[in-house]
XYZ file of C-alpha atoms in Angstrom:
534
model
C 107.778 46.730 65.285
C 107.334 49.957 63.430
C 107.057 53.368 65.110
C 103.315 53.316 64.961
C 103.224 50.165 67.030
C 104.700 52.033 70.009
C 101.603 54.408 70.328
C 98.213 53.693 71.770
C 95.354 54.363 69.356
C 92.503 56.371 71.043
C 89.016 56.113 69.671
C 87.836 59.327 67.991
C 85.688 61.669 70.184
C 81.978 61.267 69.796
C 80.447 63.574 67.185
C 78.199 66.269 68.709
C 75.331 67.371 66.545
C 75.795 70.933 65.380
C 73.088 73.381 66.538
C 70.668 74.379 63.846
C 71.795 77.468 62.006
C 69.980 80.625 63.092
C 67.947 82.224 60.333
C 69.720 85.260 58.878
C 68.607 88.556 60.407
C 67.808 90.444 57.257
C 66.884 93.575 59.239
C 70.448 93.835 60.545
C 72.070 92.773 57.314
C 70.398 95.604 55.432
C 71.465 98.446 57.674
C 71.241 99.839 61.189
C 68.086 100.377 63.183
C 67.414 103.435 65.344
C 66.250 103.466 68.932
C 63.189 105.652 69.555
C 64.270 109.072 70.866
C 62.011 110.939 73.287
C 63.997 114.116 72.583
C 65.638 115.329 69.387
C 69.389 115.485 69.911
C 70.474 117.359 66.776
C 69.475 120.770 68.095
C 72.252 123.288 68.704
C 70.312 124.925 71.540
C 67.355 123.388 73.360
C 64.914 125.079 75.752
C 67.354 125.909 78.550
C 70.514 126.597 76.534
C 70.949 130.041 75.032
C 72.931 131.464 72.100
C 74.933 134.671 72.569
C 72.907 137.873 72.954
C 73.636 139.232 69.434
C 72.599 135.910 67.899
C 69.554 135.690 70.163
C 68.426 139.165 69.030
C 68.707 138.252 65.343
C 66.962 134.924 65.852
C 64.178 136.661 67.799
C 63.733 139.210 65.013
C 63.390 136.263 62.618
C 60.524 134.934 64.742
C 58.829 138.340 64.585
C 59.088 138.458 60.780
C 57.706 134.921 60.381
C 54.747 135.746 62.642
C 54.049 138.937 60.701
C 53.005 137.243 57.440
C 49.763 135.637 58.597
C 48.861 138.733 60.629
C 49.103 140.975 57.564
C 47.296 138.406 55.407
C 44.202 138.176 57.593
C 44.044 141.951 58.202
C 44.439 142.723 54.486
C 41.721 140.210 53.631
C 39.080 141.042 56.231
C 39.387 144.740 57.110
C 38.323 145.999 53.636
C 35.350 143.607 53.693
C 34.282 145.097 57.022
C 34.371 148.609 55.532
C 37.705 149.629 57.037
C 40.258 151.842 55.307
C 44.057 151.604 55.183
C 44.351 153.380 58.526
C 41.987 150.870 60.111
C 44.039 148.031 58.641
C 47.227 149.487 60.132
C 45.591 149.820 63.575
C 44.255 146.260 63.418
C 47.732 144.928 62.618
C 49.117 146.946 65.546
C 46.531 145.486 67.937
C 47.135 141.937 66.691
C 50.894 142.286 67.189
C 50.413 143.880 70.596
C 48.270 140.918 71.665
C 50.668 138.237 70.335
C 53.617 138.528 72.720
C 53.505 134.814 73.494
C 54.293 133.928 69.863
C 50.711 133.020 69.240
C 49.373 133.489 65.732
C 46.107 134.766 64.329
C 43.729 131.869 63.710
C 41.807 131.343 60.464
C 39.274 129.321 62.486
C 37.597 132.648 63.285
C 37.006 133.522 59.621
C 33.491 132.028 59.329
C 32.118 133.689 62.500
C 33.755 136.931 61.352
C 32.115 136.657 57.925
C 28.743 136.111 59.645
C 29.239 139.387 61.518
C 30.173 141.153 58.269
C 27.062 139.756 56.540
C 24.797 140.989 59.334
C 25.937 144.571 58.803
C 26.222 144.551 55.014
C 22.601 145.542 54.404
C 22.349 148.045 57.252
C 22.654 151.747 56.508
C 25.658 153.539 58.006
C 26.785 157.132 57.571
C 30.204 155.960 56.383
C 31.959 152.696 55.655
C 34.213 153.393 58.638
C 31.140 153.368 60.892
C 30.248 149.922 59.529
C 33.778 148.733 60.278
C 33.669 150.032 63.860
C 30.269 148.436 64.445
C 31.593 145.097 63.158
C 34.764 145.094 65.222
C 32.804 146.023 68.385
C 30.660 142.950 67.743
C 33.812 140.872 67.316
C 35.026 142.232 70.662
C 31.906 141.102 72.486
C 31.980 137.652 70.888
C 35.659 137.145 71.754
C 35.153 138.229 75.357
C 32.350 135.727 75.985
C 33.837 132.814 74.008
C 37.179 133.205 75.819
C 35.575 131.778 78.956
C 35.111 128.449 77.137
C 38.889 128.069 76.920
C 39.428 129.377 80.429
C 36.939 126.865 81.886
C 38.204 123.954 79.751
C 41.790 124.750 80.694
C 41.705 125.648 84.374
C 38.849 123.213 85.005
C 41.278 120.468 83.881
C 38.698 119.149 81.369
C 41.049 119.620 78.418
C 43.808 117.684 80.156
C 41.433 114.799 80.854
C 40.499 114.725 77.179
C 44.141 114.516 76.118
C 44.559 111.322 78.162
C 42.738 109.578 75.313
C 45.534 110.590 72.930
C 48.290 108.150 71.964
C 51.213 108.364 69.507
C 48.878 106.847 66.913
C 46.493 109.810 67.350
C 49.236 112.445 67.416
C 50.767 111.406 64.076
C 47.822 112.563 61.904
C 46.923 115.459 64.211
C 50.384 117.072 64.185
C 50.862 116.255 60.489
C 47.634 117.995 59.567
C 48.221 121.089 61.695
C 51.020 121.719 59.182
C 49.653 120.170 55.975
C 46.186 121.608 56.596
C 47.592 125.099 55.954
C 48.732 124.214 52.424
C 46.653 127.102 51.003
C 49.122 129.498 52.669
C 51.952 127.855 50.727
C 52.242 127.539 46.965
C 48.695 128.743 46.128
C 49.593 132.077 47.779
C 53.101 132.003 46.304
C 51.607 131.514 42.836
C 49.997 134.960 42.965
C 53.457 136.341 42.187
C 55.705 133.534 40.947
C 58.566 135.837 39.915
C 59.049 136.801 43.586
C 57.795 133.756 45.494
C 59.595 131.027 43.537
C 63.061 132.657 43.704
C 62.525 133.086 47.447
C 61.700 129.393 47.868
C 64.633 128.184 45.757
C 67.125 130.641 47.281
C 66.130 129.678 50.830
C 66.565 125.950 50.159
C 69.905 126.365 48.381
C 71.433 128.826 50.861
C 70.180 127.154 54.031
C 70.832 123.539 53.044
C 73.611 123.533 50.439
C 75.711 126.703 50.592
C 76.234 126.229 54.325
C 78.562 123.337 53.461
C 81.034 125.632 51.690
C 82.784 126.768 54.882
C 82.394 126.131 58.601
C 81.700 129.825 59.216
C 79.132 129.864 56.429
C 77.484 126.828 58.019
C 76.821 128.718 61.250
C 75.533 131.882 59.578
C 73.382 130.330 56.865
C 71.792 127.616 58.977
C 70.565 130.198 61.482
C 70.107 133.398 59.487
C 69.557 132.384 55.851
C 65.889 133.299 56.227
C 66.660 136.962 56.967
C 69.263 137.162 54.198
C 66.903 135.694 51.610
C 64.045 137.993 52.640
C 66.336 141.021 52.249
C 67.540 139.951 48.789
C 64.116 139.070 47.349
C 62.405 142.083 48.966
C 64.994 144.349 47.306
C 64.377 142.529 44.007
C 60.631 143.121 44.378
C 61.245 146.820 45.086
C 63.367 147.124 41.931
C 60.624 145.505 39.845
C 58.067 147.867 41.395
C 60.076 151.031 40.754
C 61.008 149.982 37.204
C 57.322 149.777 36.251
C 57.184 146.015 35.749
C 53.732 145.887 37.368
C 52.152 148.979 35.853
C 49.973 147.074 33.376
C 49.065 143.857 35.141
C 45.972 142.481 36.876
C 44.895 143.968 40.191
C 45.586 140.690 42.024
C 49.150 140.672 40.681
C 49.683 144.283 41.741
C 48.461 143.578 45.261
C 50.698 140.502 45.557
C 53.876 141.717 43.854
C 54.254 145.437 44.430
C 55.987 146.652 47.579
C 53.876 149.834 47.783
C 50.386 148.349 47.601
C 49.773 147.748 51.303
C 49.540 151.524 52.002
C 50.608 150.758 55.559
C 53.577 153.147 55.675
C 51.453 156.171 54.774
C 48.530 155.287 57.045
C 50.271 153.908 60.163
C 50.849 156.353 63.049
C 54.359 156.960 64.327
C 53.448 156.073 67.895
C 50.198 154.609 69.191
C 49.677 152.373 72.224
C 46.650 150.052 71.888
C 44.270 150.338 74.839
C 41.081 148.571 75.999
C 37.809 149.452 74.240
C 39.604 151.699 71.738
C 36.866 151.030 69.160
C 34.049 151.637 71.657
C 31.835 149.516 73.911
C 31.699 145.815 72.907
C 28.443 144.587 71.359
C 27.121 141.212 72.542
C 24.920 139.118 70.240
C 24.134 135.533 71.181
C 24.220 134.235 67.591
C 27.745 135.550 67.023
C 28.945 134.440 70.447
C 28.007 130.821 69.695
C 29.815 130.982 66.367
C 32.951 132.237 68.126
C 32.682 129.420 70.678
C 33.048 126.922 67.818
C 36.150 128.784 66.657
C 37.539 128.799 70.219
C 37.202 125.003 70.394
C 38.944 124.610 67.038
C 41.800 126.911 68.070
C 42.233 124.810 71.234
C 42.524 121.610 69.176
C 44.961 123.182 66.725
C 47.036 124.683 69.552
C 47.298 121.277 71.238
C 48.738 119.771 68.064
C 51.152 122.690 67.765
C 52.263 122.265 71.400
C 53.354 118.692 70.663
C 55.261 119.826 67.575
C 56.893 122.657 69.548
C 57.992 120.273 72.302
C 59.474 117.927 69.713
C 61.372 120.625 67.791
C 62.693 122.384 70.903
C 64.222 119.251 72.408
C 61.644 118.739 75.177
C 59.626 115.674 76.102
C 55.909 115.432 75.275
C 53.779 117.934 77.244
C 51.780 116.267 80.049
C 48.038 116.690 80.543
C 48.276 119.407 83.215
C 50.518 121.528 80.980
C 48.109 121.211 78.048
C 45.222 122.256 80.311
C 47.188 125.210 81.646
C 48.114 126.287 78.132
C 44.518 126.257 76.905
C 43.501 128.244 79.999
C 46.194 130.830 79.259
C 45.036 130.939 75.661
C 41.556 131.769 76.966
C 42.974 134.639 79.038
C 44.740 135.840 75.888
C 41.431 135.757 73.993
C 39.781 137.764 76.765
C 42.472 140.447 76.466
C 42.144 140.398 72.667
C 38.438 141.071 73.052
C 39.070 143.928 75.475
C 41.720 145.551 73.263
C 39.702 145.149 70.058
C 41.478 142.434 68.100
C 40.058 141.293 64.761
C 40.223 137.546 65.473
C 41.293 135.161 68.215
C 44.630 133.390 68.276
C 46.124 129.930 68.227
C 49.663 128.642 68.787
C 51.786 129.820 65.853
C 52.567 126.859 63.578
C 54.973 128.965 61.515
C 57.129 129.885 64.497
C 57.295 126.243 65.562
C 58.541 125.363 62.079
C 61.257 128.000 62.498
C 62.571 126.084 65.532
C 63.144 123.110 63.257
C 64.645 125.190 60.444
C 67.272 126.893 62.629
C 67.804 123.923 65.017
C 67.442 126.381 67.891
C 64.724 125.787 70.472
C 65.953 128.309 73.054
C 63.204 129.802 75.207
C 65.174 133.036 75.539
C 64.956 133.646 71.786
C 61.173 133.370 71.877
C 60.973 135.648 74.921
C 63.023 138.330 73.143
C 60.815 138.063 70.048
C 57.824 139.124 72.163
C 59.680 142.371 72.837
C 59.973 142.974 69.092
C 56.228 142.418 68.690
C 55.350 144.937 71.390
C 57.898 147.480 70.080
C 56.713 147.337 66.465
C 53.049 147.435 67.507
C 53.589 150.705 69.393
C 55.943 152.376 66.880
C 53.640 151.909 63.929
C 55.792 153.272 61.078
C 58.582 150.797 61.821
C 56.156 147.893 62.027
C 54.434 149.011 58.819
C 57.782 149.007 57.000
C 58.248 145.278 57.594
C 54.535 144.576 57.117
C 54.894 145.799 53.526
C 56.928 142.700 52.585
C 54.984 141.073 49.691
C 52.907 138.102 50.843
C 54.370 135.631 48.260
C 57.701 135.965 50.109
C 55.989 134.772 53.283
C 54.241 132.015 51.310
C 57.621 130.682 50.138
C 58.809 130.594 53.758
C 55.663 128.771 54.862
C 56.195 126.086 52.216
C 59.232 125.000 54.239
C 58.199 125.819 57.816
C 54.781 124.156 57.637
C 56.374 121.096 56.017
C 58.810 120.789 58.929
C 55.932 120.855 61.429
C 54.053 118.200 59.448
C 57.099 115.928 59.331
C 57.625 116.290 63.094
C 54.243 114.617 63.485
C 55.450 111.600 61.539
C 58.188 111.015 64.123
C 55.612 110.027 66.769
C 55.066 106.707 64.965
C 58.449 105.504 66.301
C 56.829 104.926 69.713
C 54.108 102.619 68.354
C 54.069 99.524 66.167
C 54.196 100.821 62.602
C 53.784 97.250 61.290
C 50.404 96.765 62.963
C 47.589 96.594 60.402
C 45.244 98.048 63.012
C 47.500 101.088 63.446
C 47.886 101.483 59.687
C 44.097 101.580 59.425
C 43.732 104.241 62.146
C 46.515 106.383 60.690
C 45.265 106.111 57.121
C 41.621 106.881 57.843
C 42.484 109.766 60.205
C 44.893 111.348 57.731
C 42.635 110.972 54.723
C 39.443 112.175 56.392
C 41.397 114.949 58.107
C 42.231 116.297 54.649
C 39.147 115.246 52.729
C 36.332 116.429 55.031
C 37.714 119.993 55.474
C 38.332 120.195 51.734
C 34.657 119.379 51.120
C 33.604 122.109 53.549
C 36.001 124.658 52.015
C 34.903 123.853 48.451
C 31.241 124.248 49.408
C 31.652 127.486 51.365
C 30.545 130.598 49.504
C 32.548 133.811 49.405
C 30.351 135.348 52.102
C 30.996 132.473 54.525
C 27.962 130.197 54.104
C 29.184 126.604 54.450
C 27.512 123.301 53.544
C 25.662 123.115 56.895
C 22.732 125.473 56.319
C 19.948 125.317 58.871
C 17.757 128.158 60.111
C 20.079 128.570 63.114
C 23.046 130.589 61.879
C 25.051 130.074 65.072
C 24.681 126.282 64.723
C 25.858 126.494 61.122
C 28.926 128.499 62.146
C 29.901 125.992 64.853
C 29.699 122.900 62.618
C 31.145 124.568 59.525
C 34.085 125.892 61.575
C 34.822 122.583 63.315
C 34.742 120.476 60.150
C 36.773 122.985 58.144
C 39.778 122.362 60.418
C 42.002 119.406 59.382
C 43.632 119.032 62.808
C 40.262 119.080 64.586
C 38.780 116.442 62.268
C 41.904 114.296 62.768
C 41.536 114.548 66.561
C 37.881 113.482 66.389
C 38.402 110.590 63.951
C 41.751 109.400 65.342
C 40.714 109.463 69.003
C 37.439 107.672 68.275
C 39.052 104.900 66.220
C 42.134 104.407 68.387
C 40.112 104.089 71.602
C 37.435 101.759 70.222
C 39.290 99.387 67.893
C 40.811 96.403 69.694
C 44.607 96.211 69.685
C 46.575 92.955 69.776
C 48.754 94.342 72.547
C 48.848 97.574 74.536
C 52.424 98.115 73.317
C 51.179 98.383 69.726
C 49.513 101.704 70.528
C 52.606 103.128 72.270
C 50.858 103.320 75.654
C 53.925 102.291 77.760
C 55.897 105.170 76.285
C 53.024 107.638 76.403
C 51.705 107.057 79.915
C 54.575 108.576 81.971
C 54.203 111.865 80.122
C 50.518 112.173 81.000
C 51.207 112.727 84.699
C 52.855 115.584 86.561
C 55.401 113.291 88.267
C 55.511 110.646 85.534
C 58.899 111.742 84.165
C 61.779 113.466 85.943
C 62.293 115.916 83.066
C 58.764 117.346 83.140
C 59.442 119.977 85.799
C 62.676 121.011 84.078
C 60.895 121.694 80.793
C 57.456 122.886 81.891
C 57.828 124.843 85.108
C 57.103 128.555 84.820
C 60.279 130.666 84.540
C 61.542 133.061 87.234
C 60.157 130.918 90.088
C 56.618 132.054 89.227
C 55.418 128.617 90.380
C 55.904 129.695 93.986
C 53.291 132.464 93.690
C 50.572 130.719 91.643
C 47.886 128.435 93.155
C 48.491 124.801 92.215
C 45.260 124.648 90.162
C 46.769 127.103 87.689
C 50.162 125.378 87.351
């Protein structure tokens, strides 16, 4: 028999049916996906980590300069309309800086109530224009003092915190986006008043801060953190050369005011040393009609500040601020408004959007830097000549800076969508309508507001007009109203679609272990403050 006959032949094993092939995961095959991040991890310093003291001083000075632009803009715009001279403008800037040592910023929400006060005194007879200015600012004082109690009550009465419990990531996306995008008029439209200064500033800042930093590791450190100061110095010197050479001798008045470095007249009119003090303009004047108008502005500044708080938390490496912190912050803002009224400020304040954008530009969210910057604000408000020197920087330079900083704040709002279902048609609807109406409604109100402050709402009650015209001229406020209403009334397929599971822990004091670390008062102040005010 052959060799094969000596072996047993085993039947072949039974064939097992192969499992059905899994459908290809195109999401994975086209690239990686990113896990939602409650904190940004690309910051070089977050809230509790601090750069070296020399770096912290320079970074703090940068915050002071950024805050200065809007302060000078609103004083230069409104003081002459009130009848004030260059000396009055310098004093107003000093008071505003003295009252901003929490890196708050002057709020344009107060413009309409302020214009109403100006209109009331336009037709009255005064011995001098300065007397008209003093009368107007005393009326502003009284209105600020009374309206401040709205914020104090909303904040320390916990009402504002309860309202924020209706917010979700879907609401915060348009609200935070529009607190940046809604200020677009402070960007290129202001820059365009002097293109030969503003545009080089914008281009130089982008190139030096984003591209030249790659040349060398040392250059990376310097330019990423301090390119803003370097660019301001270069373009400011360029503007001074153009001014001295006579380039603006035969141009329009608007161009002269925007481009020349000697048109603010602040250096000649500012005192060397002057400490702002309560009632420096005289006894406050209280008028019910103006008080109600200011109350509308106080509500708007609270809404805009809330949006800015979320952006600040995001760009400083912290978790979302819980309800009790938002309430406390609005209460503190009310106390700030009360002090502004006592000291004679021109307008109330809101959280500074520009300074929050600077956190994102430098990648440094250190609390120490912000604390030091408050020292610069107090110093330059008391030593007026030094403050006036920096206040004479042409406004188009600031406008170029705001083009970038306000854009960073707006984009930080977009990041909140990662915690909700961005593929939900219901969410797309809420986001789209809130964003569009948040831009479109205020634009309608702005386009239909006359130069003397009369908006589209025109009833016989001036105070009622001021409240509605102020509220609906604010993009962030309109977005809060529309977004909150839609998101809390439209049915969702699942609670997860709205981002509630992620959002809920951050609404409570003990909901997340990191809350105390980020939001406790510094220097153990918590131990000495009643719990209602924490």
